[in-house]
């Protein structure tokens, strides 16, 4: 399907803070065109698309919606079915301990999502125990930890198979362009307007198919850069398309630059095996996963560090008794030589709130140091192991990347 722009296509097109509210006719035809496109060109082979079946699996739809937050479909596909195979029902997930859940999220990132999902599963299991059913309304789902308004709408539409409205990042991009909305999407007034339009455009019937169609349109056609407007089913009355203004929308206030933090990761090796620590920090970063011992460096510089600057920072960190240091700091500094030399591996890993620079340092220890470390870590109850197959562990993304860089002979 190709859209041809004609002089009368959108003659009255006007961009403004609030954009143009769709007429009744536009509302009807928008959904009709989008659903027709979805039937022919949408993504239909995804494992969580139970809204195509006679009975929806609400739990699977919920799980997919959480996994897909800030994560591409191709990545989620690697994790979805193994997670569902291990925790096949919401009751199974609710009954599991976090330490059992964490390995099945390792590498997917944004681990707060998984902790919220786990806590939410316990809420839903309790709800089912009381009411004999899953939550079925947007309000009921929004009461579940980690479920916001758009996620709740998606679950209701695609899982419960009732009327539900979504307005996530992909949908906001489509709507701001289609309706010529120049308001900052981070502002409450613009957000309210977008929800009003999203609700008006969502059909009362087949809102689950419509929700998936909107997601697909934003992900594959109305993309952030280089949108494929000639293939768009709703380009005929799209204001941004008529005015060649696609790149101007959505408007979003530029975020302040993220700070930079620096850490060293110690690869402590004895007879070919490396020390890994099992992080158990009460819901903190990487809780339930494995990592190399790490120490924060007293630096706040976004520039590439030279060897002298880095070595000086390591000396300060190694000698510091700062309580903010990572797990096992006080045990290891009494035993190990100061790691100012070693691997040149440098990884920059971007998290939600900061850029994290990890510098690998290799320390090969003798039999006496090995025994000392075992005794010291055991004495304070730190869970650890020595292994020559770290890729088999449940590792966070940063550790996986660090291993890949360390294994690269280049």
Tab-separated table of C-alpha atoms in Angstrom, residues 184-186 251-255:
chain	number	residue	atom	x	y	z
A	184	UNK	CA	5.711	19.052	24.981
A	185	UNK	CA	4.626	15.448	25.602
A	186	UNK	CA	6.218	15.533	29.062
A	251	UNK	CA	8.107	17.637	21.022
A	252	UNK	CA	9.908	16.596	24.170
A	253	UNK	CA	11.961	18.728	26.512
A	254	UNK	CA	15.610	17.822	26.196
A	255	UNK	CA	16.760	15.881	29.216
